[in-house]
Amino acid sequence: MSELKNVGFDSKCVHAGIKDYEFGPVVTPIYQTSTFKFKSVDHGAALFKGEEDGYIYTRMKNPTVEAMEQAIAGLENGYKGLGCGSGMAAIHTVFQTLLNSGDHVICSKAVYGPTATLLTTVFSRFGVKTTFVNTSDLEQIKNAINENTKLIYVETPGNPTLEITDIEEVAKIAHKHNLVFAVDNTFMSPALQRPLDLGADIVVHSLTKFLNGHADVVAGIIVVKNEEMYSKMRKVLNQNGGVIDPFNAFLVHRGLKTLSLRMERHSRNAEKIAKFLEEHPAVEWVVFPGLESHPQYEIAKKQHKDCGGMISFELKGGIEAGKKVMNSVKLCQLAVSLGGVESLIQHPASMTHASMGKEQREAAGITDGLVRLSVGIENVDDLIADLKQALEN
Ligand code: LCS
């Protein structure tokens, strides 16, 4: 990676993580093997003791996985990455590593539904308490800190309200109180936001989304800043077994090459669509980080390189009108997930955030009428025409 230090982000996307391999391939081969041969018993023992570097068993380390981990760690300006079997596996590993019984977490109210549910239904059973706050309001974070608080966990922009948290300011609060600060950077990707540069300690991603970008992989990653945190996380991931497999790591690494280009196109398309929706008479409200009407527009301008591809909106006719639009789109696909080259539309209250329950959803600002659109890289006029016919049919 050292030779990539002085190149631009676009060049890093193309070259990051690629090493010299046998036969000179220009991309990392798929090392589709569960295990690796030792030269001798002493060699195997030395690898297990950590006295020699090398590969033992794919749950522990695999060259294809390692290449992808190094690439994303490089893009996030982190120390090392840990590839996981899903975004949820990554988030789970972060919580498992950092939290003990009796500990307290402060978490954004607007997070992917299962992240909140993991804290309220699984970690709660092991004595971990969580306070969900609106993390875009720094006072709410400060007021929630108690003597057992260990972690501040922020998703920004939050799923699906697109609420934006000031990472630099939360990092100051966290470090003043000796707390670990983790950010879910799934909605922006390192092309548009780099939380570690802004003071966060840990970044997690659902690689399923923009980083892979092609809706054909479920995977996640944790990126950390130093060896101490890395070895703690690696031990836990090795025990819980939630690792990514080599083929998916290869696909993610391939997706990264076009990350910069894709994020640019997602942002331009979404900007035009958000403006179209904002001006459409059937639309009650639109939330999009690139619109001046976004409540945290100034923070977005400060910490995002561009506005991203996610839009949330509600129609004047509420959920019934929203359902009609979601059932009528032709080019946009009615499906959960996000961040792929194809535009996807979905209904958080009955889909991605159903597990949260109505009360917690409402507290997080996720109304029943909210429709979420992940804008793809199609021709923007085609997307607008599709939304127009769905809104007006
Ligand atoms: N973090 C965020 C911000 C997410 O949006 C998701 C998934 C995850 C973590 C979990 O990642 P996974 O385990 O699925 O790789 N979000 C989804 C969504 O909004 N629709 O379907 C999945």
Short mmCIF file of C-alpha atoms and ligand atoms in Angstrom, two decimals:
data_model
loop_
_atom_site.label_atom_id
_atom_site.label_comp_id
_atom_site.label_asym_id
_atom_site.label_seq_id
_atom_site.Cartn_x
_atom_site.Cartn_y
_atom_site.Cartn_z
CA MET A 1 0.00 0.00 0.00
CA SER A 2 2.89 2.40 0.69
CA GLU A 3 3.37 3.13 -3.03
CA LEU A 4 -0.27 4.28 -3.16
CA LYS A 5 0.13 6.93 -0.45
CA ASN A 6 0.62 9.82 -2.83
CA VAL A 7 -2.01 9.02 -5.42
CA GLY A 8 -5.58 10.29 -5.66
CA PHE A 9 -8.62 8.43 -4.36
CA ASP A 10 -9.67 7.30 -7.87
CA SER A 11 -6.27 5.69 -8.43
CA LYS A 12 -6.44 4.02 -5.04
CA CYS A 13 -9.84 2.54 -5.95
CA VAL A 14 -8.31 0.85 -8.99
CA HIS A 15 -5.04 -0.35 -7.46
CA ALA A 16 -5.53 -0.70 -3.70
CA GLY A 17 -4.76 -4.06 -2.16
CA ILE A 18 -3.28 -5.65 -5.30
CA LYS A 19 0.06 -7.39 -4.68
CA ASP A 20 2.46 -9.43 -6.80
CA TYR A 21 1.19 -12.97 -7.22
CA GLU A 22 2.54 -16.04 -9.03
CA PHE A 23 2.11 -15.73 -12.85
CA GLY A 24 1.72 -11.93 -12.63
CA PRO A 25 -2.09 -11.49 -12.62
CA VAL A 26 -3.24 -7.84 -12.52
CA VAL A 27 -6.05 -8.67 -10.08
CA THR A 28 -5.93 -10.80 -6.95
CA PRO A 29 -6.66 -14.46 -7.74
CA ILE A 30 -9.47 -16.20 -5.88
CA TYR A 31 -7.73 -18.45 -3.38
CA GLN A 32 -10.73 -20.75 -3.04
CA THR A 33 -9.20 -23.00 -0.42
CA SER A 34 -10.19 -23.67 3.15
CA THR A 35 -6.69 -24.55 4.32
CA PHE A 36 -2.99 -24.09 3.49
CA LYS A 37 -0.15 -26.65 3.53
CA PHE A 38 2.66 -26.30 6.04
CA LYS A 39 6.25 -26.97 4.97
CA SER A 40 6.84 -28.95 8.16
CA VAL A 41 5.41 -29.46 11.63
CA ASP A 42 7.75 -26.78 12.96
CA HIS A 43 6.57 -24.37 10.24
CA GLY A 44 2.90 -25.00 11.17
CA ALA A 45 3.71 -24.49 14.85
CA ALA A 46 5.59 -21.26 14.10
CA LEU A 47 2.59 -19.92 12.11
CA PHE A 48 0.24 -20.73 14.98
CA LYS A 49 2.58 -19.04 17.46
CA GLY A 50 2.76 -15.97 15.21
CA GLU A 51 6.53 -16.33 14.92
CA GLU A 52 6.24 -16.55 11.14
CA ASP A 53 3.82 -14.81 8.82
CA GLY A 54 1.71 -16.93 6.47
CA TYR A 55 -1.62 -18.61 5.89
CA ILE A 56 -3.10 -21.39 8.01
CA TYR A 57 -6.85 -21.64 7.56
CA THR A 58 -9.27 -19.38 5.67
CA ARG A 59 -11.37 -18.43 8.72
CA MET A 60 -8.16 -16.93 10.14
CA LYS A 61 -6.61 -15.39 7.02
CA ASN A 62 -6.86 -15.82 3.26
CA PRO A 63 -4.93 -13.92 0.55
CA THR A 64 -8.02 -12.91 -1.46
CA VAL A 65 -9.82 -11.71 1.64
CA GLU A 66 -6.71 -9.97 2.95
CA ALA A 67 -6.27 -8.07 -0.34
CA MET A 68 -9.84 -6.73 -0.17
CA GLU A 69 -9.43 -5.84 3.52
CA GLN A 70 -6.22 -3.91 2.78
CA ALA A 71 -7.85 -2.12 -0.13
CA ILE A 72 -10.78 -0.85 1.94
CA ALA A 73 -8.59 0.00 4.93
CA GLY A 74 -6.52 2.09 2.48
CA LEU A 75 -9.59 3.87 1.10
CA GLU A 76 -10.79 4.67 4.64
CA ASN A 77 -7.27 5.80 5.69
CA GLY A 78 -7.37 3.12 8.38
CA TYR A 79 -4.81 0.67 9.69
CA LYS A 80 -6.40 -2.67 8.76
CA GLY A 81 -9.77 -4.14 7.85
CA LEU A 82 -11.62 -7.26 8.93
CA GLY A 83 -13.84 -8.78 6.25
CA CYS A 84 -17.12 -10.17 7.60
CA GLY A 85 -19.90 -12.36 6.22
CA SER A 86 -22.40 -9.45 6.28
CA GLY A 87 -22.74 -5.92 7.55
CA MET A 88 -24.61 -7.33 10.55
CA ALA A 89 -21.70 -9.72 11.27
CA ALA A 90 -19.37 -6.72 11.26
CA ILE A 91 -21.59 -4.73 13.62
CA HIS A 92 -22.07 -7.76 15.87
CA THR A 93 -18.30 -8.29 16.04
CA VAL A 94 -17.74 -4.65 17.03
CA PHE A 95 -20.29 -4.94 19.87
CA GLN A 96 -18.96 -8.35 20.98
CA THR A 97 -15.40 -7.04 21.11
CA LEU A 98 -16.09 -3.82 22.97
CA LEU A 99 -18.99 -4.55 25.32
CA ASN A 100 -19.21 -6.46 28.58
CA SER A 101 -22.15 -7.13 30.85
CA GLY A 102 -23.12 -3.89 32.62
CA ASP A 103 -21.81 -1.66 29.84
CA HIS A 104 -23.85 1.08 28.19
CA VAL A 105 -23.99 2.12 24.53
CA ILE A 106 -25.26 5.33 22.98
CA CYS A 107 -26.68 4.61 19.53
CA SER A 108 -28.27 6.77 16.83
CA LYS A 109 -32.06 6.50 16.82
CA ALA A 110 -32.04 6.32 13.03
CA VAL A 111 -30.11 3.14 12.26
CA TYR A 112 -30.71 0.12 10.07
CA GLY A 113 -33.54 -1.77 11.86
CA PRO A 114 -31.59 -4.95 12.76
CA THR A 115 -28.74 -2.89 14.29
CA ALA A 116 -31.19 -1.45 16.82
CA THR A 117 -32.83 -4.84 17.29
CA LEU A 118 -29.45 -6.52 17.87
CA LEU A 119 -28.89 -4.17 20.81
CA THR A 120 -32.43 -4.36 22.20
CA THR A 121 -33.02 -8.11 21.84
CA VAL A 122 -29.58 -9.81 21.88
CA PHE A 123 -27.06 -7.64 23.72
CA SER A 124 -29.74 -6.68 26.25
CA ARG A 125 -29.82 -10.39 27.26
CA PHE A 126 -26.13 -10.15 28.15
CA GLY A 127 -26.61 -7.11 30.36
CA VAL A 128 -25.73 -4.38 27.85
CA LYS A 129 -27.94 -1.29 28.04
CA THR A 130 -28.54 1.05 25.10
CA THR A 131 -29.80 4.61 24.93
CA PHE A 132 -31.02 5.64 21.50
CA VAL A 133 -30.64 9.36 20.86
CA ASN A 134 -30.87 11.74 17.96
CA THR A 135 -27.09 11.91 17.40
CA SER A 136 -27.44 14.98 15.16
CA ASP A 137 -28.19 16.78 18.46
CA LEU A 138 -24.89 16.78 20.39
CA GLU A 139 -26.62 17.72 23.66
CA GLN A 140 -28.61 14.49 23.54
CA ILE A 141 -25.35 12.54 23.29
CA LYS A 142 -23.72 14.44 26.17
CA ASN A 143 -26.80 13.96 28.35
CA ALA A 144 -26.89 10.22 27.70
CA ILE A 145 -23.32 9.54 28.86
CA ASN A 146 -23.09 7.74 32.22
CA GLU A 147 -20.32 6.01 34.15
CA ASN A 148 -20.94 2.71 32.31
CA THR A 149 -20.92 4.14 28.81
CA LYS A 150 -18.27 2.48 26.63
CA LEU A 151 -19.32 3.10 23.04
CA ILE A 152 -20.96 5.75 20.88
CA TYR A 153 -22.34 4.11 17.75
CA VAL A 154 -23.46 6.41 14.94
CA GLU A 155 -24.93 5.72 11.54
CA THR A 156 -24.64 8.80 9.34
CA PRO A 157 -26.55 9.51 7.21
CA GLY A 158 -29.00 7.35 9.15
CA ASN A 159 -31.12 4.69 7.50
CA PRO A 160 -33.71 5.73 6.27
CA THR A 161 -34.25 9.23 7.71
CA LEU A 162 -30.90 10.47 6.33
CA GLU A 163 -30.32 12.34 9.57
CA ILE A 164 -26.70 13.54 9.58
CA THR A 165 -24.41 13.47 12.61
CA ASP A 166 -21.36 15.74 12.90
CA ILE A 167 -18.59 13.13 13.16
CA GLU A 168 -15.85 15.59 14.18
CA GLU A 169 -17.91 16.94 17.08
CA VAL A 170 -19.01 13.50 18.31
CA ALA A 171 -15.37 12.33 18.22
CA LYS A 172 -14.44 15.22 20.54
CA ILE A 173 -17.19 14.26 22.99
CA ALA A 174 -16.29 10.55 22.85
CA HIS A 175 -12.59 11.11 23.46
CA LYS A 176 -13.16 13.61 26.26
CA HIS A 177 -14.97 10.78 28.07
CA ASN A 178 -12.63 7.95 26.96
CA LEU A 179 -15.33 6.30 24.89
CA VAL A 180 -14.89 4.36 21.68
CA PHE A 181 -16.61 5.98 18.72
CA ALA A 182 -17.78 3.77 15.83
CA VAL A 183 -19.43 4.98 12.61
CA ASP A 184 -21.47 3.01 10.10
CA ASN A 185 -20.34 4.58 6.81
CA THR A 186 -22.49 2.39 4.54
CA PHE A 187 -24.61 5.21 3.08
CA MET A 188 -21.68 7.37 1.94
CA SER A 189 -18.73 5.00 1.33
CA PRO A 190 -15.15 6.26 1.71
CA ALA A 191 -15.50 8.01 -1.65
CA LEU A 192 -17.76 10.60 0.00
CA GLN A 193 -17.02 10.46 3.75
CA ARG A 194 -14.04 9.27 5.76
CA PRO A 195 -14.98 9.01 9.43
CA LEU A 196 -11.50 7.98 10.65
CA ASP A 197 -10.05 11.21 9.25
CA LEU A 198 -12.74 13.06 11.20
CA GLY A 199 -11.80 11.39 14.50
CA ALA A 200 -13.85 8.17 14.66
CA ASP A 201 -12.07 5.07 16.02
CA ILE A 202 -13.86 2.41 14.01
CA VAL A 203 -15.72 2.31 10.69
CA VAL A 204 -18.15 -0.43 9.70
CA HIS A 205 -19.76 -1.06 6.36
CA SER A 206 -22.33 -3.27 4.84
CA LEU A 207 -20.22 -4.14 1.78
CA THR A 208 -23.46 -5.43 0.30
CA LYS A 209 -24.20 -1.83 -0.65
CA PHE A 210 -22.12 0.84 -2.45
CA LEU A 211 -18.69 -0.73 -1.91
CA ASN A 212 -19.52 -3.87 -3.84
CA GLY A 213 -22.11 -1.93 -5.79
CA HIS A 214 -23.65 -4.69 -7.92
CA ALA A 215 -26.30 -6.30 -5.68
CA ASP A 216 -24.67 -9.72 -5.94
CA VAL A 217 -22.86 -10.06 -2.58
CA VAL A 218 -23.77 -9.96 1.12
CA ALA A 219 -20.69 -8.93 3.13
CA GLY A 220 -19.34 -6.47 5.69
CA ILE A 221 -16.12 -4.95 6.97
CA ILE A 222 -14.70 -3.32 10.08
CA VAL A 223 -11.84 -0.84 9.64
CA VAL A 224 -9.74 0.10 12.66
CA LYS A 225 -6.98 2.58 13.38
CA ASN A 226 -4.34 0.59 15.24
CA GLU A 227 -2.87 -2.83 15.97
CA GLU A 228 -4.33 -3.02 19.48
CA MET A 229 -7.93 -2.71 18.25
CA TYR A 230 -7.20 -4.88 15.22
CA SER A 231 -5.90 -7.84 17.22
CA LYS A 232 -8.80 -7.61 19.70
CA MET A 233 -11.35 -7.62 16.83
CA ARG A 234 -9.53 -10.35 14.90
CA LYS A 235 -9.63 -12.68 17.91
CA VAL A 236 -13.37 -12.19 18.34
CA LEU A 237 -14.08 -12.58 14.62
CA ASN A 238 -12.02 -15.75 14.59
CA GLN A 239 -14.11 -17.11 17.47
CA ASN A 240 -17.55 -16.04 16.25
CA GLY A 241 -16.64 -17.22 12.75
CA GLY A 242 -18.50 -14.47 10.90
CA VAL A 243 -15.89 -14.07 8.16
CA ILE A 244 -16.33 -13.27 4.46
CA ASP A 245 -15.47 -16.01 1.96
CA PRO A 246 -12.81 -15.60 -0.79
CA PHE A 247 -15.23 -15.43 -3.72
CA ASN A 248 -17.31 -12.65 -2.18
CA ALA A 249 -14.12 -10.83 -1.18
CA PHE A 250 -13.00 -11.02 -4.83
CA LEU A 251 -16.32 -9.57 -6.03
CA VAL A 252 -16.15 -6.73 -3.51
CA HIS A 253 -12.56 -5.97 -4.50
CA ARG A 254 -13.67 -5.86 -8.16
CA GLY A 255 -16.55 -3.53 -7.29
CA LEU A 256 -14.16 -1.11 -5.58
CA LYS A 257 -12.42 -0.30 -8.84
CA THR A 258 -15.43 1.72 -10.03
CA LEU A 259 -16.46 3.07 -6.61
CA SER A 260 -15.39 6.63 -7.33
CA LEU A 261 -17.13 6.72 -10.72
CA ARG A 262 -20.27 5.13 -9.39
CA MET A 263 -20.57 7.47 -6.40
CA GLU A 264 -20.26 10.45 -8.71
CA ARG A 265 -23.08 9.15 -10.94
CA HIS A 266 -25.26 8.10 -7.97
CA SER A 267 -24.88 11.61 -6.57
CA ARG A 268 -25.66 13.45 -9.85
CA ASN A 269 -28.70 11.27 -10.56
CA ALA A 270 -30.00 11.55 -7.00
CA GLU A 271 -29.55 15.32 -6.96
CA LYS A 272 -31.74 15.69 -10.06
CA ILE A 273 -34.34 13.23 -8.77
CA ALA A 274 -34.50 14.90 -5.34
CA LYS A 275 -35.15 18.27 -7.02
CA PHE A 276 -37.80 16.70 -9.27
CA LEU A 277 -39.54 15.16 -6.24
CA GLU A 278 -39.29 18.36 -4.20
CA GLU A 279 -41.11 20.27 -6.94
CA HIS A 280 -43.75 17.61 -7.63
CA PRO A 281 -47.22 18.57 -6.31
CA ALA A 282 -47.96 15.03 -5.04
CA VAL A 283 -44.91 15.05 -2.73
CA GLU A 284 -45.25 16.19 0.90
CA TRP A 285 -41.53 16.25 1.76
CA VAL A 286 -38.15 15.05 0.50
CA VAL A 287 -35.01 14.43 2.54
CA PHE A 288 -31.72 14.36 0.67
CA PRO A 289 -28.28 15.54 1.89
CA GLY A 290 -27.80 17.64 -1.28
CA LEU A 291 -30.94 19.73 -0.78
CA GLU A 292 -30.69 22.98 1.16
CA SER A 293 -33.91 21.97 2.88
CA HIS A 294 -32.09 19.08 4.63
CA PRO A 295 -32.06 19.90 8.37
CA GLN A 296 -28.30 19.20 8.61
CA TYR A 297 -27.35 20.58 5.19
CA GLU A 298 -24.40 22.56 6.63
CA ILE A 299 -22.91 19.46 8.28
CA ALA A 300 -23.41 17.52 5.04
CA LYS A 301 -21.49 20.20 3.12
CA LYS A 302 -18.68 20.03 5.68
CA GLN A 303 -18.23 16.26 5.93
CA HIS A 304 -19.43 14.84 2.59
CA LYS A 305 -17.50 15.09 -0.65
CA ASP A 306 -20.78 14.72 -2.57
CA CYS A 307 -24.42 14.05 -1.76
CA GLY A 308 -24.75 10.28 -2.29
CA GLY A 309 -27.53 8.24 -3.84
CA MET A 310 -30.13 7.87 -1.07
CA ILE A 311 -33.43 9.79 -0.99
CA SER A 312 -36.38 9.49 1.40
CA PHE A 313 -39.75 11.09 0.71
CA GLU A 314 -43.39 10.98 1.66
CA LEU A 315 -46.38 11.67 -0.54
CA LYS A 316 -49.30 13.94 0.37
CA GLY A 317 -51.56 10.87 0.24
CA GLY A 318 -49.39 9.11 2.90
CA ILE A 319 -48.79 5.41 2.87
CA GLU A 320 -51.58 4.52 0.42
CA ALA A 321 -50.20 6.94 -2.19
CA GLY A 322 -46.67 5.67 -1.44
CA LYS A 323 -47.76 2.06 -2.00
CA LYS A 324 -49.29 3.03 -5.34
CA VAL A 325 -46.01 4.58 -6.48
CA MET A 326 -43.94 1.61 -5.27
CA ASN A 327 -46.30 -0.79 -7.08
CA SER A 328 -46.25 1.29 -10.27
CA VAL A 329 -42.52 1.87 -10.93
CA LYS A 330 -41.14 -0.07 -13.88
CA LEU A 331 -37.44 0.82 -14.16
CA CYS A 332 -36.87 1.19 -10.40
CA GLN A 333 -37.13 -2.20 -8.71
CA LEU A 334 -39.29 -2.80 -5.63
CA ALA A 335 -36.70 -4.40 -3.35
CA VAL A 336 -34.77 -3.80 -0.13
CA SER A 337 -31.02 -3.20 0.01
CA LEU A 338 -29.35 -0.20 -1.62
CA GLY A 339 -26.18 1.09 -3.19
CA GLY A 340 -26.23 -1.05 -6.33
CA VAL A 341 -26.10 0.13 -9.93
CA GLU A 342 -29.85 -0.46 -10.23
CA SER A 343 -32.39 1.90 -8.60
CA LEU A 344 -34.33 0.27 -5.76
CA ILE A 345 -37.43 1.53 -3.98
CA GLN A 346 -38.81 0.17 -0.70
CA HIS A 347 -41.06 0.87 2.29
CA PRO A 348 -39.00 0.94 5.54
CA ALA A 349 -41.94 0.70 7.99
CA SER A 350 -43.06 -2.67 6.60
CA MET A 351 -39.67 -3.88 5.32
CA THR A 352 -36.16 -2.86 6.47
CA HIS A 353 -37.33 -1.31 9.75
CA ALA A 354 -40.28 -3.59 10.54
CA SER A 355 -38.24 -5.39 13.24
CA MET A 356 -37.88 -2.14 15.22
CA GLY A 357 -41.58 -1.93 16.08
CA LYS A 358 -43.82 1.11 15.52
CA GLU A 359 -42.96 2.93 18.73
CA GLN A 360 -39.19 2.88 18.18
CA ARG A 361 -39.65 3.71 14.49
CA GLU A 362 -41.77 6.74 15.28
CA ALA A 363 -39.26 7.92 17.88
CA ALA A 364 -36.61 7.68 15.16
CA GLY A 365 -38.72 9.75 12.75
CA ILE A 366 -39.53 6.82 10.44
CA THR A 367 -43.12 7.55 9.47
CA ASP A 368 -45.42 4.92 7.97
CA GLY A 369 -45.56 6.94 4.76
CA LEU A 370 -41.77 7.21 4.26
CA VAL A 371 -40.59 5.79 0.93
CA ARG A 372 -36.86 5.14 0.42
CA LEU A 373 -35.20 5.34 -2.95
CA SER A 374 -31.68 4.11 -3.70
CA VAL A 375 -30.80 5.87 -6.92
CA GLY A 376 -28.81 3.79 -9.36
CA ILE A 377 -26.59 4.74 -12.28
CA GLU A 378 -29.21 4.45 -15.03
CA ASN A 379 -29.99 7.37 -17.36
CA VAL A 380 -31.48 9.97 -15.04
CA ASP A 381 -34.16 11.06 -17.53
CA ASP A 382 -35.39 7.47 -17.68
CA LEU A 383 -35.57 7.34 -13.88
CA ILE A 384 -37.45 10.63 -13.68
CA ALA A 385 -39.87 9.48 -16.39
CA ASP A 386 -40.46 6.26 -14.45
CA LEU A 387 -41.13 8.09 -11.16
CA LYS A 388 -43.36 10.63 -12.97
CA GLN A 389 -45.57 7.94 -14.50
CA ALA A 390 -45.76 6.18 -11.11
CA LEU A 391 -46.68 9.43 -9.32
CA GLU A 392 -49.26 10.45 -11.88
CA ASN A 393 -50.90 7.16 -12.85
N1 LCS B 1 -25.73 -0.87 8.05
C1 LCS B 1 -26.56 -0.22 7.22
C2 LCS B 1 -26.55 1.28 7.20
C3 LCS B 1 -27.41 -0.94 6.39
O1 LCS B 1 -28.23 -0.25 5.59
C4 LCS B 1 -27.41 -2.36 6.46
C5 LCS B 1 -28.32 -3.17 5.61
C6 LCS B 1 -26.53 -2.98 7.34
C7 LCS B 1 -25.71 -2.22 8.11
C8 LCS B 1 -26.47 -4.48 7.45
O2 LCS B 1 -25.78 -4.99 6.36
P1 LCS B 1 -26.00 -6.47 5.76
O3 LCS B 1 -25.86 -7.41 6.90
O4 LCS B 1 -27.35 -6.51 5.16
O5 LCS B 1 -24.89 -6.59 4.77
N2 LCS B 1 -29.35 -2.43 5.04
C9 LCS B 1 -30.33 -2.91 4.30
C10 LCS B 1 -31.38 -2.11 3.84
O6 LCS B 1 -31.56 -0.92 4.08
N3 LCS B 1 -32.16 -2.86 3.08
O7 LCS B 1 -31.78 -4.18 3.08
C11 LCS B 1 -30.56 -4.30 3.85
#
